[in-house]
XYZ file of C-alpha atoms in Angstrom:
564
model
C 20.039 -8.264 17.831
C 20.705 -9.321 14.222
C 17.057 -10.269 13.460
C 15.928 -6.837 14.536
C 18.567 -5.204 12.380
C 17.505 -7.407 9.455
C 13.892 -6.440 10.025
C 14.809 -2.765 10.196
C 16.834 -3.083 6.998
C 13.948 -4.789 5.192
C 11.599 -2.072 6.438
C 13.933 0.658 5.219
C 14.295 -1.061 1.844
C 10.507 -1.311 1.624
C 10.052 2.392 2.353
C 12.717 3.303 -0.201
C 10.983 1.136 -2.786
C 7.611 2.730 -2.002
C 9.103 6.235 -2.305
C 10.685 5.453 -5.696
C 7.372 4.274 -7.081
C 5.499 7.292 -5.692
C 8.133 9.760 -6.961
C 7.818 8.341 -10.447
C 4.006 8.475 -10.293
C 3.989 12.036 -8.936
C 6.384 13.240 -11.653
C 4.334 11.528 -14.369
C 1.089 13.057 -13.069
C 2.655 16.514 -12.761
C 3.907 16.330 -16.342
C 0.510 15.204 -17.584
C -1.272 17.941 -15.588
C 1.000 20.618 -17.036
C 0.757 19.582 -20.674
C -2.820 18.273 -20.811
C -4.597 20.715 -18.478
C -2.551 23.855 -17.887
C -1.203 24.589 -21.370
C -4.605 24.136 -23.095
C -6.091 26.698 -20.691
C -3.660 29.232 -22.082
C -4.452 28.306 -25.676
C -1.296 26.221 -26.065
C -2.995 22.911 -26.771
C -1.098 22.760 -30.050
C 2.166 22.658 -28.097
C 0.913 19.745 -25.948
C -0.412 17.904 -29.007
C 2.831 18.307 -30.918
C 4.988 16.877 -28.126
C 2.568 14.219 -26.813
C 3.878 11.184 -28.699
C 7.501 11.769 -27.677
C 6.536 12.627 -24.104
C 4.528 9.475 -23.452
C 7.204 7.380 -25.138
C 9.863 8.865 -22.839
C 7.569 8.252 -19.871
C 7.125 4.612 -20.898
C 10.896 4.204 -21.256
C 11.450 5.625 -17.772
C 8.888 3.209 -16.351
C 10.519 0.368 -18.286
C 13.844 1.205 -16.619
C 12.205 1.558 -13.172
C 10.417 -1.789 -13.489
C 13.533 -3.587 -14.715
C 15.485 -2.166 -11.769
C 12.913 -2.821 -9.034
C 11.637 -6.148 -10.335
C 8.935 -7.672 -8.167
C 5.419 -6.671 -9.101
C 6.544 -3.712 -11.219
C 7.551 -6.096 -14.033
C 3.997 -7.462 -13.943
C 2.602 -3.912 -13.934
C 4.518 -3.168 -17.138
C 3.271 -6.356 -18.796
C -0.280 -5.616 -17.625
C -0.150 -2.066 -19.018
C 1.294 -3.299 -22.331
C -1.910 -5.289 -22.860
C -4.261 -2.390 -22.051
C -4.818 -1.324 -25.641
C -8.294 -0.202 -24.610
C -7.132 2.717 -22.457
C -3.478 3.432 -23.310
C -1.923 4.945 -26.454
C 0.281 2.725 -28.635
C 3.394 4.762 -27.749
C 3.155 3.314 -24.228
C 2.005 -0.237 -25.009
C 4.693 -0.724 -27.683
C 7.451 0.468 -25.361
C 6.366 -1.900 -22.595
C 5.821 -4.945 -24.823
C 9.486 -5.862 -24.575
C 9.525 -5.835 -20.763
C 10.590 -9.371 -19.939
C 9.967 -11.088 -16.635
C 13.597 -12.119 -16.404
C 15.764 -11.016 -13.494
C 18.954 -12.131 -11.775
C 18.430 -15.425 -9.918
C 18.136 -15.564 -6.150
C 21.093 -17.141 -4.342
C 20.783 -20.903 -3.948
C 21.139 -20.653 -0.167
C 18.064 -18.408 0.047
C 16.143 -20.756 -2.244
C 17.216 -23.735 -0.138
C 15.986 -22.080 3.070
C 12.667 -21.130 1.454
C 12.037 -24.625 0.053
C 13.036 -26.417 3.277
C 10.812 -24.124 5.368
C 7.839 -24.825 3.088
C 8.344 -28.590 2.772
C 9.357 -29.076 6.397
C 12.454 -31.165 5.605
C 16.002 -30.822 4.250
C 16.274 -30.519 0.471
C 18.377 -33.709 0.331
C 15.519 -35.594 1.968
C 12.817 -34.048 -0.218
C 14.555 -34.857 -3.516
C 17.107 -37.377 -4.734
C 18.834 -34.570 -6.615
C 18.298 -30.811 -6.915
C 20.105 -28.622 -9.481
C 21.436 -25.433 -7.756
C 21.491 -23.408 -11.003
C 17.938 -22.389 -11.992
C 16.622 -23.166 -15.471
C 14.580 -19.921 -15.342
C 14.418 -16.917 -13.007
C 11.475 -14.506 -12.908
C 10.474 -11.617 -10.670
C 8.252 -13.681 -8.361
C 10.109 -16.994 -8.323
C 12.488 -19.329 -10.127
C 12.525 -22.910 -11.433
C 15.061 -25.685 -10.820
C 15.475 -29.152 -12.283
C 15.275 -31.964 -9.734
C 14.803 -35.716 -9.351
C 12.285 -37.366 -7.040
C 13.245 -39.924 -4.413
C 12.709 -43.553 -5.552
C 9.678 -44.051 -3.283
C 7.754 -41.045 -4.590
C 8.912 -41.692 -8.174
C 7.479 -45.212 -7.964
C 4.200 -43.790 -6.684
C 3.732 -41.075 -9.374
C 5.364 -42.935 -12.270
C 8.180 -40.517 -13.109
C 11.294 -39.107 -11.445
C 12.366 -35.998 -13.413
C 10.624 -32.877 -12.142
C 10.717 -29.090 -12.248
C 10.521 -27.309 -8.888
C 9.247 -23.721 -8.734
C 10.324 -21.859 -5.604
C 8.995 -18.442 -4.681
C 11.546 -15.714 -4.002
C 11.969 -15.105 -0.258
C 10.250 -11.890 0.833
C 8.269 -11.512 -2.409
C 4.969 -11.292 -0.480
C 6.206 -8.179 1.332
C 7.384 -6.661 -1.955
C 4.011 -7.378 -3.558
C 2.222 -5.755 -0.591
C 4.381 -2.628 -0.878
C 3.869 -2.373 -4.623
C 0.102 -2.837 -4.345
C -0.058 -0.199 -1.603
C 1.715 2.280 -3.892
C -0.481 1.379 -6.863
C -3.676 1.812 -4.834
C -2.583 5.280 -3.750
C -1.787 6.263 -7.337
C -5.204 4.918 -8.395
C -6.898 7.147 -5.793
C -5.031 10.134 -7.238
C -6.129 9.250 -10.751
C -9.751 8.762 -9.714
C -9.853 12.474 -8.800
C -8.615 13.552 -12.243
C -11.586 14.007 -14.579
C -9.414 13.479 -17.655
C -8.652 9.953 -16.384
C -11.834 9.055 -14.492
C -14.015 9.561 -17.580
C -11.879 7.071 -19.523
C -11.078 4.399 -16.948
C -11.849 3.227 -13.430
C -8.308 3.296 -12.044
C -9.085 1.785 -8.589
C -10.984 -1.087 -10.235
C -8.080 -1.727 -12.602
C -5.654 -1.920 -9.685
C -7.923 -4.332 -7.787
C -8.210 -6.563 -10.882
C -4.432 -6.535 -11.195
C -4.019 -7.199 -7.459
C -6.303 -10.237 -7.573
C -4.369 -11.729 -10.506
C -1.009 -11.005 -8.866
C -1.951 -12.544 -5.518
C -3.104 -15.690 -7.316
C 0.266 -15.910 -9.083
C 2.158 -16.126 -5.795
C -0.149 -18.867 -4.502
C 1.396 -22.064 -5.896
C -1.406 -24.194 -4.455
C -3.802 -22.209 -6.620
C -1.594 -22.750 -9.669
C -1.426 -26.485 -8.954
C -5.234 -26.656 -8.765
C -5.452 -24.762 -12.082
C -3.107 -27.265 -13.732
C -5.185 -30.206 -12.550
C -8.450 -28.608 -13.681
C -6.959 -27.917 -17.114
C -5.736 -31.531 -17.369
C -9.209 -32.824 -16.441
C -10.832 -30.642 -19.114
C -8.636 -32.299 -21.760
C -8.399 -35.776 -20.265
C -10.042 -37.291 -23.360
C -8.127 -35.160 -25.874
C -5.038 -36.981 -27.142
C -3.578 -33.774 -28.585
C -3.476 -31.725 -25.352
C -1.401 -32.398 -22.231
C -0.301 -30.729 -19.004
C 2.315 -31.560 -16.356
C 1.397 -33.773 -13.379
C 1.487 -32.178 -9.919
C 3.507 -33.929 -7.209
C 1.371 -32.969 -4.217
C 3.728 -34.573 -1.671
C 6.327 -31.963 -2.655
C 4.027 -28.969 -3.207
C 3.171 -26.164 -0.776
C 2.108 -22.506 -0.828
C 5.547 -21.339 -2.025
C 6.947 -24.513 -3.624
C 5.464 -26.281 -6.655
C 6.777 -29.609 -7.940
C 5.551 -30.940 -11.276
C 6.632 -33.433 -13.916
C 9.297 -32.218 -16.334
C 7.519 -31.944 -19.700
C 10.225 -29.992 -21.517
C 10.031 -30.698 -25.251
C 10.180 -28.743 -28.530
C 9.302 -25.097 -28.017
C 6.265 -24.325 -30.177
C 8.062 -21.465 -31.930
C 11.035 -23.696 -32.876
C 10.027 -24.338 -36.486
C 13.350 -25.982 -37.320
C 12.989 -28.360 -34.383
C 9.439 -29.243 -35.398
C 10.461 -29.924 -38.980
C 13.398 -32.082 -37.868
C 11.001 -34.123 -35.724
C 8.736 -34.655 -38.746
C 5.987 -32.418 -37.360
C 4.155 -30.060 -39.749
C 4.165 -26.490 -38.295
C 0.944 -25.675 -40.193
C -0.809 -28.597 -38.462
C 0.491 -27.343 -35.112
C -0.951 -23.885 -35.853
C -4.344 -25.389 -36.657
C -4.325 -27.534 -33.513
C -3.263 -24.597 -31.329
C -6.193 -22.514 -32.587
C -8.606 -25.422 -32.090
C -7.443 -26.090 -28.538
C -7.682 -22.385 -27.682
C -11.295 -22.111 -28.843
C -12.045 -25.431 -27.130
C -10.828 -23.923 -23.861
C -12.835 -20.735 -24.358
C -16.151 -21.975 -25.706
C -16.448 -25.504 -24.326
C -14.452 -25.695 -21.082
C -14.927 -22.023 -20.190
C -11.477 -22.121 -18.561
C -8.468 -21.026 -20.585
C -4.715 -20.514 -20.350
C -4.275 -16.734 -20.267
C -0.520 -16.590 -20.875
C 0.064 -18.814 -23.951
C 3.319 -17.274 -25.142
C 5.816 -19.611 -26.904
C 7.722 -20.299 -23.691
C 4.621 -21.811 -22.090
C 3.700 -24.295 -24.848
C 5.750 -27.313 -25.941
C 5.167 -29.710 -28.807
C 5.806 -33.227 -27.497
C 6.626 -35.814 -30.208
C 4.790 -39.137 -30.163
C 6.254 -42.419 -28.884
C 9.710 -43.154 -30.289
C 9.909 -39.600 -31.618
C 6.996 -40.086 -33.999
C 5.973 -37.062 -36.027
C 2.357 -38.237 -36.111
C 1.007 -38.587 -32.569
C 2.468 -35.369 -31.186
C 0.792 -33.327 -28.438
C 0.607 -29.696 -27.316
C 1.828 -29.517 -23.720
C 0.952 -26.381 -21.730
C 2.909 -25.213 -18.682
C 2.654 -22.344 -16.151
C -0.968 -22.118 -14.978
C -0.584 -19.086 -12.707
C -2.678 -16.884 -15.009
C -5.975 -18.423 -16.121
C -9.217 -16.941 -17.416
C -12.741 -18.125 -16.781
C -15.789 -17.649 -18.997
C -19.077 -17.171 -17.165
C -22.376 -18.166 -18.779
C -23.253 -14.528 -19.455
C -19.831 -13.819 -20.942
C -20.046 -16.974 -23.096
C -23.436 -15.875 -24.407
C -22.102 -12.410 -25.175
C -19.102 -13.871 -26.936
C -21.363 -16.005 -29.118
C -23.114 -12.838 -30.289
C -19.736 -11.156 -30.767
C -18.383 -13.983 -32.919
C -21.578 -14.224 -34.968
C -21.214 -10.527 -35.743
C -17.512 -10.910 -36.566
C -18.116 -13.943 -38.796
C -21.004 -12.130 -40.495
C -18.870 -8.951 -40.875
C -21.691 -6.967 -39.243
C -20.415 -3.726 -37.706
C -23.689 -2.753 -35.995
C -24.154 -6.218 -34.448
C -20.553 -6.167 -33.257
C -21.028 -2.850 -31.456
C -24.286 -4.117 -29.919
C -22.514 -7.234 -28.642
C -19.792 -5.070 -27.068
C -22.456 -3.075 -25.247
C -24.032 -6.297 -23.924
C -20.631 -7.522 -22.769
C -20.270 -4.377 -20.685
C -17.211 -3.245 -22.612
C -18.718 0.044 -23.775
C -19.934 2.394 -21.071
C -23.492 3.709 -21.349
C -22.248 7.210 -22.149
C -20.432 6.007 -25.283
C -21.502 7.429 -28.638
C -21.110 4.284 -30.735
C -21.999 5.650 -34.152
C -18.391 6.444 -34.992
C -17.246 3.023 -33.785
C -19.943 1.352 -35.872
C -18.748 3.195 -38.969
C -15.134 2.270 -38.190
C -15.990 -1.417 -37.709
C -18.026 -1.493 -40.925
C -15.133 0.091 -42.822
C -12.759 -2.447 -41.243
C -14.895 -5.392 -42.348
C -15.466 -3.955 -45.821
C -11.761 -3.489 -46.455
C -9.949 -6.205 -44.497
C -12.599 -8.732 -43.389
C -11.620 -12.347 -44.031
C -8.026 -11.593 -45.004
C -5.182 -13.711 -43.694
C -1.723 -12.490 -42.724
C -0.303 -13.255 -46.176
C -3.070 -11.254 -47.897
C -2.606 -8.322 -45.547
C 1.084 -8.241 -46.465
C 0.153 -7.464 -50.084
C -1.657 -4.251 -49.094
C 0.161 -0.941 -49.331
C 1.692 -0.375 -45.842
C 0.701 3.295 -46.022
C -2.954 2.295 -46.346
C -2.705 -0.025 -43.345
C -0.925 2.628 -41.308
C -3.464 5.318 -42.178
C -6.412 3.047 -41.440
C -4.880 1.852 -38.153
C -4.233 5.442 -37.068
C -7.809 6.513 -37.727
C -9.297 3.371 -36.182
C -7.094 3.704 -33.094
C -8.118 7.336 -32.597
C -11.782 6.330 -32.782
C -11.292 3.572 -30.210
C -9.404 5.795 -27.769
C -12.080 8.515 -27.837
C -14.752 6.102 -26.569
C -15.287 5.569 -22.832
C -14.814 1.834 -22.506
C -12.928 -0.519 -20.266
C -12.443 -4.230 -20.642
C -13.509 -6.478 -17.751
C -10.637 -8.569 -16.406
C -11.674 -11.887 -17.965
C -12.463 -10.217 -21.272
C -9.029 -8.579 -21.182
C -7.399 -11.966 -20.546
C -9.392 -13.366 -23.449
C -8.252 -10.614 -25.828
C -4.662 -11.091 -24.670
C -4.880 -14.851 -25.200
C -6.271 -14.604 -28.723
C -3.691 -11.943 -29.570
C -0.827 -14.183 -28.414
C -2.261 -17.231 -30.194
C -2.677 -15.217 -33.386
C 1.000 -14.265 -33.253
C 2.172 -17.825 -32.627
C -0.014 -19.350 -35.369
C 1.106 -16.732 -37.891
C 4.745 -17.522 -37.084
C 4.058 -21.239 -37.638
C 2.156 -20.643 -40.877
C 2.173 -17.223 -42.522
C -0.932 -18.184 -44.519
C -2.884 -19.177 -41.429
C -6.204 -17.316 -41.176
C -7.798 -16.964 -37.744
C -11.119 -16.090 -39.415
C -11.235 -19.522 -41.046
C -10.394 -21.175 -37.735
C -12.989 -19.269 -35.704
C -15.804 -19.554 -38.250
C -16.508 -23.315 -38.228
C -15.730 -23.672 -34.515
C -18.036 -20.818 -33.530
C -20.836 -22.200 -35.699
C -20.487 -25.698 -34.217
C -20.653 -24.253 -30.696
C -23.711 -22.196 -31.630
C -25.438 -25.142 -33.262
C -25.063 -27.155 -30.050
C -27.118 -24.623 -28.149
C -30.647 -25.015 -29.504
C -32.109 -21.521 -29.242
C -28.812 -19.969 -30.231
C -28.997 -21.861 -33.526
C -32.320 -20.295 -34.425
C -30.964 -16.911 -33.443
C -27.900 -17.451 -35.618
C -29.858 -18.637 -38.627
C -32.268 -15.719 -38.447
C -29.686 -13.122 -37.526
C -29.843 -11.063 -40.675
C -33.660 -10.990 -40.748
C -33.781 -9.989 -37.086
C -31.112 -7.352 -37.717
C -33.202 -5.680 -40.419
C -36.387 -5.900 -38.342
C -34.539 -4.582 -35.302
C -33.225 -1.631 -37.274
C -36.755 -0.715 -38.351
C -38.051 -1.173 -34.813
C -35.355 1.082 -33.384
C -35.944 3.950 -35.810
C -38.568 5.762 -33.661
C -36.369 5.404 -30.596
C -33.287 6.658 -32.433
C -35.234 9.671 -33.711
C -36.345 10.389 -30.142
C -32.726 9.985 -28.966
C -31.546 12.411 -31.628
C -34.131 14.965 -30.497
C -33.030 14.546 -26.879
C -29.376 15.056 -27.821
C -30.264 18.215 -29.706
C -32.170 19.501 -26.641
C -29.120 18.801 -24.487
C -26.804 20.506 -26.921
C -24.924 17.279 -27.641
C -25.250 17.528 -31.424
C -22.783 19.826 -33.122
C -24.244 22.062 -35.854
C -21.426 23.521 -37.928
C -21.745 27.175 -38.961
C -18.299 28.202 -40.238
C -18.745 31.975 -40.082
C -20.156 32.017 -36.556
C -17.541 29.505 -35.395
C -14.778 31.664 -36.825
C -16.035 34.767 -34.998
C -16.428 32.841 -31.748
C -12.878 31.485 -32.037
C -11.570 34.998 -32.650
C -13.405 36.276 -29.569
C -12.172 33.319 -27.521
C -8.563 34.036 -28.535
C -8.941 37.694 -27.602
C -10.263 36.800 -24.151
C -7.494 34.244 -23.778
C -4.809 36.794 -24.680
C -6.237 39.296 -22.212
C -6.308 36.693 -19.428
C -2.753 35.598 -20.214
C -1.576 39.196 -20.150
C -3.076 39.694 -16.681
C -1.503 36.455 -15.409
C 1.867 37.459 -16.906
C 1.772 40.851 -15.205
C 0.688 39.356 -11.865
C 3.426 36.687 -11.866
C 6.141 39.109 -12.934
C 5.128 41.753 -10.377
C 4.818 39.161 -7.590
C 8.267 37.849 -8.425
C 9.844 41.294 -8.337
C 8.212 42.071 -4.970
C 9.145 38.699 -3.452
C 12.806 38.696 -4.474
C 14.083 40.832 -1.549
C 12.528 38.499 1.078
C 12.564 35.130 -0.763
C 14.936 35.130 -3.708
C 14.174 31.525 -4.799
C 10.388 32.002 -4.853
C 10.840 35.356 -6.580
C 12.843 33.834 -9.413
C 10.356 30.949 -9.753
C 7.443 33.390 -10.115
C 9.339 35.500 -12.641
C 10.318 32.438 -14.677
C 6.716 31.148 -14.622
C 5.509 34.401 -16.147
C 7.176 33.336 -19.407
C 4.396 30.835 -20.146
C 1.453 33.305 -20.329
C 3.749 35.772 -22.118
C 4.531 33.136 -24.739
C 0.796 32.551 -25.176
C 0.154 36.269 -25.781
C 2.944 36.473 -28.378
C 2.033 33.247 -30.213
C -1.723 33.864 -30.381
C -1.154 37.506 -31.421
C 0.902 36.329 -34.386
C -1.788 33.793 -35.305
C -4.579 36.388 -35.559
């Protein structure tokens, strides 16, 4: 029967998709194992170090191509990884930054069937008009312009709408992708090199929760209404209105709020709207969401924010209109309290307080040695604290590059992992910083955060006293912690965790280590070569593989001998 054949075909396609993802993951892990674990054991760490940047960049490019080809959740995986600056090197995050959630649109007939099945009526009955060509197509769904029937339009007060329809079969694709990702995470959790730096299964579950929410349009509709309620008394902030009579799990109908894209500086200027004022308002609304509402838009890229001119095209009473509420972040009371401490430290340019606030937020794991991070943060504040984008542009690029390289290396050596909502928060502020800088190159996020953070703190009684006495408490706290830090230092010495540098002894030990390494490599070389020669008569392929593998330990013997 045709349905059975269709089901079989879908099942086969699903298995093929799963295998492609697993083949890529297995190849990536094998490459990493070889270069990061095997070669260093033979004293060839220098070879792995020298090729690392190009290798990971090639790996990121291959994943970029795989994600663009498969679509579905893999596009989201790439975007998720591009934001994980806490655990991934810049060679990977930079390569994946450009991965756009734009794919070929689904056929209109498939979209029609999906929408009619969800709404329980023909499309012609649900809407007065429905544009077959989508205005946007993404990996999980696509959007179409439409017009409400007169009866519903009279009830809601508008007729022009945007209808988001989920791609047919996307739930099965998401399930397959998550199954593959969970298996890869289990692999990674058994690799010490990875498990000491990140909790891979937890990362996948965080990603899964966010992804499943994105394909639940009822959840997105509820988010949009909550956001609108939070800003109901703010004349500068708006959101689209949900048409619940034409909304279901896989279909979302909302008022068409298309206006001037926030990054369209020419359009803003033509409308008589000052881009610098828009930048200031965008920053204010972002911090209002974070610190007052505790519920914020976590994907505020330029395509998701419009600037709506006032009545009759006025350049005075304009509004910021947010769209796409599939990805939202929420600030718990404990996270809000931790963020207050974090911002106080940032505003006060206090490196030690900043590190302490990160520990309280749960960002730094207990095993982290934070002294190096504290020094890096202090150096960062001393050199660049309070500077705006325009001021940073006057600094020698080589200085910025050198500082960024050293700071990034310090960050990546520490065992820390951002909680999901904290990650969304960092991503949001990063995106907002980029948009505001594009609107006004002289815009300074420090200046925007400072007064807002202080006003939030001053509205919280006890927090005010803590903020006013912060410096005095900091000095007293430092004195109070001295005995404990001395005891900690003694404990670390007992455990052998403090390195005492003795150049002559170190040099002799390294020489002995190289000698042992050369001897071991020589034995491995002889064993592989002899095994290959003996195996060739019975298994020619395996024999040649063993003989070829013997080249690696032989290379180690030759290279380290020359370096004596």
